[in-house]
Amino acid sequence: MDRYQVVEHPIDVGQALADLSDPACGGVAIFLGTVRNEFAGRASRGLQYEAYREMAESMMAEIGRQLKEQFPIRHVVMVHRVGMLDLEEVSVLVGVSAPHRDAAFQACRQGIDRLKAEVPIWKKELWADGEAAWHHDPEAGMSG
C-alpha cells in the first residue's frame, strides 16, 4: 500500500514494513534518515523541521507515481517528520517494494534524493552552543 505523509509523531518503521509487504515482492528497500550530532563541523543538539504539508504530501505522491513509471516496483512509502527532533530520531523514511532487489534499491535511492531536493520541507539546525539557524544543505537539496 502506498503512503505519503508528513507527521508530527515518531515515524513507525513497522507500519512502513507492513505497508510495503506484498507476496509478489522479493525485495524491500528502506532508507531511514536520522538526526546526527554535527553539521558543518559544529556540534548539534537536534533539528526542527517545518513543511508545507499539503504540497509536500502531494509532491511525494507524484514522486512515487514517477518512480513506479521508471522502475518495476509495486509499493512506495514516504514519511517525513516535522517539529523538534532529538539526536538519533528518525526524520525521514523512504521505502520501496519490488519483485527484485535491484529495482527496490534504485527506486529507494532516487526516492530519497528527489524528496530531499524537491519537497517543501525545511530544517533548522539547533547547535549545542545554543545558536540555531535555518539552513540549506547543498548536498540535500531543499530539505536536509
PDB file of C-alpha atoms in Angstrom:
ATOM      1  CA  MET A   1       0.000   0.000   0.000  1.00  0.00           C
ATOM      2  CA  ASP A   2       1.430   3.379  -0.971  1.00  0.00           C
ATOM      3  CA  ARG A   3       1.591   6.102   1.690  1.00  0.00           C
ATOM      4  CA  TYR A   4       2.871   9.689   1.571  1.00  0.00           C
ATOM      5  CA  GLN A   5       2.760  11.632   4.829  1.00  0.00           C
ATOM      6  CA  VAL A   6       4.163  14.498   6.838  1.00  0.00           C
ATOM      7  CA  VAL A   7       3.761  13.614  10.524  1.00  0.00           C
ATOM      8  CA  GLU A   8       4.336  15.249  13.906  1.00  0.00           C
ATOM      9  CA  HIS A   9       4.903  11.972  15.772  1.00  0.00           C
ATOM     10  CA  PRO A  10       7.721   9.398  15.617  1.00  0.00           C
ATOM     11  CA  ILE A  11       7.824   7.505  12.332  1.00  0.00           C
ATOM     12  CA  ASP A  12       6.554   3.935  12.672  1.00  0.00           C
ATOM     13  CA  VAL A  13       9.030   1.748  10.773  1.00  0.00           C
ATOM     14  CA  GLY A  14       6.965  -1.367  11.486  1.00  0.00           C
ATOM     15  CA  GLN A  15       3.929   0.216   9.829  1.00  0.00           C
ATOM     16  CA  ALA A  16       6.045   1.106   6.796  1.00  0.00           C
ATOM     17  CA  LEU A  17       7.166  -2.513   6.514  1.00  0.00           C
ATOM     18  CA  ALA A  18       3.537  -3.639   6.724  1.00  0.00           C
ATOM     19  CA  ASP A  19       2.550  -1.122   4.022  1.00  0.00           C
ATOM     20  CA  LEU A  20       5.318  -2.422   1.741  1.00  0.00           C
ATOM     21  CA  SER A  21       4.512  -6.085   2.311  1.00  0.00           C
ATOM     22  CA  ASP A  22       3.407  -7.927  -0.815  1.00  0.00           C
ATOM     23  CA  PRO A  23       3.755 -11.644  -1.624  1.00  0.00           C
ATOM     24  CA  ALA A  24       4.802 -10.682  -5.173  1.00  0.00           C
ATOM     25  CA  CYS A  25       7.788  -8.707  -3.868  1.00  0.00           C
ATOM     26  CA  GLY A  26      11.130 -10.297  -3.135  1.00  0.00           C
ATOM     27  CA  GLY A  27      12.883  -7.017  -2.356  1.00  0.00           C
ATOM     28  CA  VAL A  28      12.113  -4.285   0.141  1.00  0.00           C
ATOM     29  CA  ALA A  29      14.494  -1.329   0.497  1.00  0.00           C
ATOM     30  CA  ILE A  30      14.055   1.223   3.272  1.00  0.00           C
ATOM     31  CA  PHE A  31      16.099   4.355   3.875  1.00  0.00           C
ATOM     32  CA  LEU A  32      15.945   5.976   7.316  1.00  0.00           C
ATOM     33  CA  GLY A  33      17.346   9.465   7.787  1.00  0.00           C
ATOM     34  CA  THR A  34      18.270  10.235  11.404  1.00  0.00           C
ATOM     35  CA  VAL A  35      19.348  13.363  13.272  1.00  0.00           C
ATOM     36  CA  ARG A  36      23.134  13.406  13.541  1.00  0.00           C
ATOM     37  CA  ASN A  37      25.274  15.075  16.187  1.00  0.00           C
ATOM     38  CA  GLU A  38      27.040  17.571  13.929  1.00  0.00           C
ATOM     39  CA  PHE A  39      26.532  19.724  10.863  1.00  0.00           C
ATOM     40  CA  ALA A  40      29.140  21.796   9.047  1.00  0.00           C
ATOM     41  CA  GLY A  41      31.720  20.918  11.678  1.00  0.00           C
ATOM     42  CA  ARG A  42      29.605  22.162  14.588  1.00  0.00           C
ATOM     43  CA  ALA A  43      28.132  20.057  17.378  1.00  0.00           C
ATOM     44  CA  SER A  44      24.374  19.751  17.083  1.00  0.00           C
ATOM     45  CA  ARG A  45      21.742  19.068  19.741  1.00  0.00           C
ATOM     46  CA  GLY A  46      18.834  18.437  17.355  1.00  0.00           C
ATOM     47  CA  LEU A  47      16.737  19.729  14.479  1.00  0.00           C
ATOM     48  CA  GLN A  48      13.446  21.485  13.901  1.00  0.00           C
ATOM     49  CA  TYR A  49      11.579  20.664  10.691  1.00  0.00           C
ATOM     50  CA  GLU A  50       8.721  22.578   9.080  1.00  0.00           C
ATOM     51  CA  ALA A  51       6.757  21.737   5.958  1.00  0.00           C
ATOM     52  CA  TYR A  52       4.038  22.964   3.683  1.00  0.00           C
ATOM     53  CA  ARG A  53       2.151  19.754   4.467  1.00  0.00           C
ATOM     54  CA  GLU A  54      -0.412  19.610   1.646  1.00  0.00           C
ATOM     55  CA  MET A  55       2.117  20.466  -1.036  1.00  0.00           C
ATOM     56  CA  ALA A  56       4.769  18.160   0.469  1.00  0.00           C
ATOM     57  CA  GLU A  57       2.420  15.164   0.537  1.00  0.00           C
ATOM     58  CA  SER A  58       1.219  15.883  -2.992  1.00  0.00           C
ATOM     59  CA  MET A  59       4.782  16.163  -4.275  1.00  0.00           C
ATOM     60  CA  MET A  60       5.826  12.949  -2.508  1.00  0.00           C
ATOM     61  CA  ALA A  61       2.887  11.139  -4.150  1.00  0.00           C
ATOM     62  CA  GLU A  62       3.923  12.493  -7.547  1.00  0.00           C
ATOM     63  CA  ILE A  63       7.496  11.307  -6.988  1.00  0.00           C
ATOM     64  CA  GLY A  64       6.114   7.884  -6.041  1.00  0.00           C
ATOM     65  CA  ARG A  65       3.989   7.778  -9.192  1.00  0.00           C
ATOM     66  CA  GLN A  66       7.015   8.651 -11.321  1.00  0.00           C
ATOM     67  CA  LEU A  67       9.170   6.037  -9.580  1.00  0.00           C
ATOM     68  CA  LYS A  68       6.554   3.431 -10.481  1.00  0.00           C
ATOM     69  CA  GLU A  69       6.728   4.525 -14.126  1.00  0.00           C
ATOM     70  CA  GLN A  70      10.522   4.369 -14.174  1.00  0.00           C
ATOM     71  CA  PHE A  71      11.158   1.179 -12.177  1.00  0.00           C
ATOM     72  CA  PRO A  72       9.356  -2.185 -11.913  1.00  0.00           C
ATOM     73  CA  ILE A  73       8.235  -1.563  -8.312  1.00  0.00           C
ATOM     74  CA  ARG A  74       4.885  -2.185  -6.594  1.00  0.00           C
ATOM     75  CA  HIS A  75       4.714  -0.006  -3.475  1.00  0.00           C
ATOM     76  CA  VAL A  76       6.221   3.242  -2.184  1.00  0.00           C
ATOM     77  CA  VAL A  77       6.114   4.769   1.300  1.00  0.00           C
ATOM     78  CA  MET A  78       7.464   8.245   2.070  1.00  0.00           C
ATOM     79  CA  VAL A  79       7.100   9.757   5.533  1.00  0.00           C
ATOM     80  CA  HIS A  80       8.792  12.914   6.828  1.00  0.00           C
ATOM     81  CA  ARG A  81       8.560  14.126  10.387  1.00  0.00           C
ATOM     82  CA  VAL A  82       8.137  17.776  11.408  1.00  0.00           C
ATOM     83  CA  GLY A  83       8.637  19.522  14.729  1.00  0.00           C
ATOM     84  CA  MET A  84      11.540  19.246  17.173  1.00  0.00           C
ATOM     85  CA  LEU A  85      13.701  16.122  16.850  1.00  0.00           C
ATOM     86  CA  ASP A  86      16.479  14.960  19.149  1.00  0.00           C
ATOM     87  CA  LEU A  87      19.709  13.279  18.119  1.00  0.00           C
ATOM     88  CA  GLU A  88      19.251   9.850  16.531  1.00  0.00           C
ATOM     89  CA  GLU A  89      15.496  10.263  15.961  1.00  0.00           C
ATOM     90  CA  VAL A  90      14.205   9.242  12.523  1.00  0.00           C
ATOM     91  CA  SER A  91      13.343  12.313  10.474  1.00  0.00           C
ATOM     92  CA  VAL A  92      12.523  10.655   7.149  1.00  0.00           C
ATOM     93  CA  LEU A  93      11.650   7.215   5.787  1.00  0.00           C
ATOM     94  CA  VAL A  94      11.521   6.176   2.157  1.00  0.00           C
ATOM     95  CA  GLY A  95      10.622   2.586   1.392  1.00  0.00           C
ATOM     96  CA  VAL A  96      10.046   0.656  -1.818  1.00  0.00           C
ATOM     97  CA  SER A  97       8.995  -2.918  -2.520  1.00  0.00           C
ATOM     98  CA  ALA A  98       9.582  -4.687  -5.803  1.00  0.00           C
ATOM     99  CA  PRO A  99       9.717  -8.189  -7.223  1.00  0.00           C
ATOM    100  CA  HIS A 100      13.535  -7.889  -7.371  1.00  0.00           C
ATOM    101  CA  ARG A 101      16.124  -6.159  -5.162  1.00  0.00           C
ATOM    102  CA  ASP A 102      17.873  -4.103  -7.840  1.00  0.00           C
ATOM    103  CA  ALA A 103      14.725  -2.149  -8.672  1.00  0.00           C
ATOM    104  CA  ALA A 104      13.961  -1.691  -4.970  1.00  0.00           C
ATOM    105  CA  PHE A 105      17.466  -0.318  -4.262  1.00  0.00           C
ATOM    106  CA  GLN A 106      17.483   2.013  -7.266  1.00  0.00           C
ATOM    107  CA  ALA A 107      13.981   3.378  -6.703  1.00  0.00           C
ATOM    108  CA  CYS A 108      14.584   3.887  -2.984  1.00  0.00           C
ATOM    109  CA  ARG A 109      17.791   5.845  -3.655  1.00  0.00           C
ATOM    110  CA  GLN A 110      16.111   8.015  -6.258  1.00  0.00           C
ATOM    111  CA  GLY A 111      13.097   8.478  -3.978  1.00  0.00           C
ATOM    112  CA  ILE A 112      15.093   9.901  -1.064  1.00  0.00           C
ATOM    113  CA  ASP A 113      17.264  12.017  -3.353  1.00  0.00           C
ATOM    114  CA  ARG A 114      14.214  13.544  -5.034  1.00  0.00           C
ATOM    115  CA  LEU A 115      12.336  14.048  -1.758  1.00  0.00           C
ATOM    116  CA  LYS A 116      15.320  15.962  -0.327  1.00  0.00           C
ATOM    117  CA  ALA A 117      15.748  18.062  -3.483  1.00  0.00           C
ATOM    118  CA  GLU A 118      12.128  18.812  -4.419  1.00  0.00           C
ATOM    119  CA  VAL A 119       9.723  18.601  -1.487  1.00  0.00           C
ATOM    120  CA  PRO A 120       8.990  21.788   0.554  1.00  0.00           C
ATOM    121  CA  ILE A 121      10.403  20.724   3.921  1.00  0.00           C
ATOM    122  CA  TRP A 122      12.874  22.944   5.787  1.00  0.00           C
ATOM    123  CA  LYS A 123      15.143  22.378   8.757  1.00  0.00           C
ATOM    124  CA  LYS A 124      16.619  24.492  11.492  1.00  0.00           C
ATOM    125  CA  GLU A 125      19.879  23.292  12.981  1.00  0.00           C
ATOM    126  CA  LEU A 126      19.973  23.548  16.779  1.00  0.00           C
ATOM    127  CA  TRP A 127      23.638  23.763  17.729  1.00  0.00           C
ATOM    128  CA  ALA A 128      24.983  22.604  21.081  1.00  0.00           C
ATOM    129  CA  ASP A 129      26.242  26.122  21.892  1.00  0.00           C
ATOM    130  CA  GLY A 130      22.645  27.399  21.931  1.00  0.00           C
ATOM    131  CA  GLU A 131      22.657  29.031  18.499  1.00  0.00           C
ATOM    132  CA  ALA A 132      20.170  27.984  15.838  1.00  0.00           C
ATOM    133  CA  ALA A 133      19.764  28.701  12.135  1.00  0.00           C
ATOM    134  CA  TRP A 134      17.604  27.648   9.249  1.00  0.00           C
ATOM    135  CA  HIS A 135      19.868  26.340   6.555  1.00  0.00           C
ATOM    136  CA  HIS A 136      20.096  24.877   3.129  1.00  0.00           C
ATOM    137  CA  ASP A 137      22.274  21.803   2.825  1.00  0.00           C
ATOM    138  CA  PRO A 138      23.718  21.887  -0.720  1.00  0.00           C
ATOM    139  CA  GLU A 139      24.043  18.084  -0.729  1.00  0.00           C
ATOM    140  CA  ALA A 140      20.457  17.605   0.406  1.00  0.00           C
ATOM    141  CA  GLY A 141      18.578  19.966  -1.850  1.00  0.00           C
ATOM    142  CA  MET A 142      15.606  21.726  -0.263  1.00  0.00           C
ATOM    143  CA  SER A 143      15.353  19.707   2.944  1.00  0.00           C
ATOM    144  CA  GLY A 144      18.220  18.317   4.944  1.00  0.00           C
TER     145      GLY A 144
END
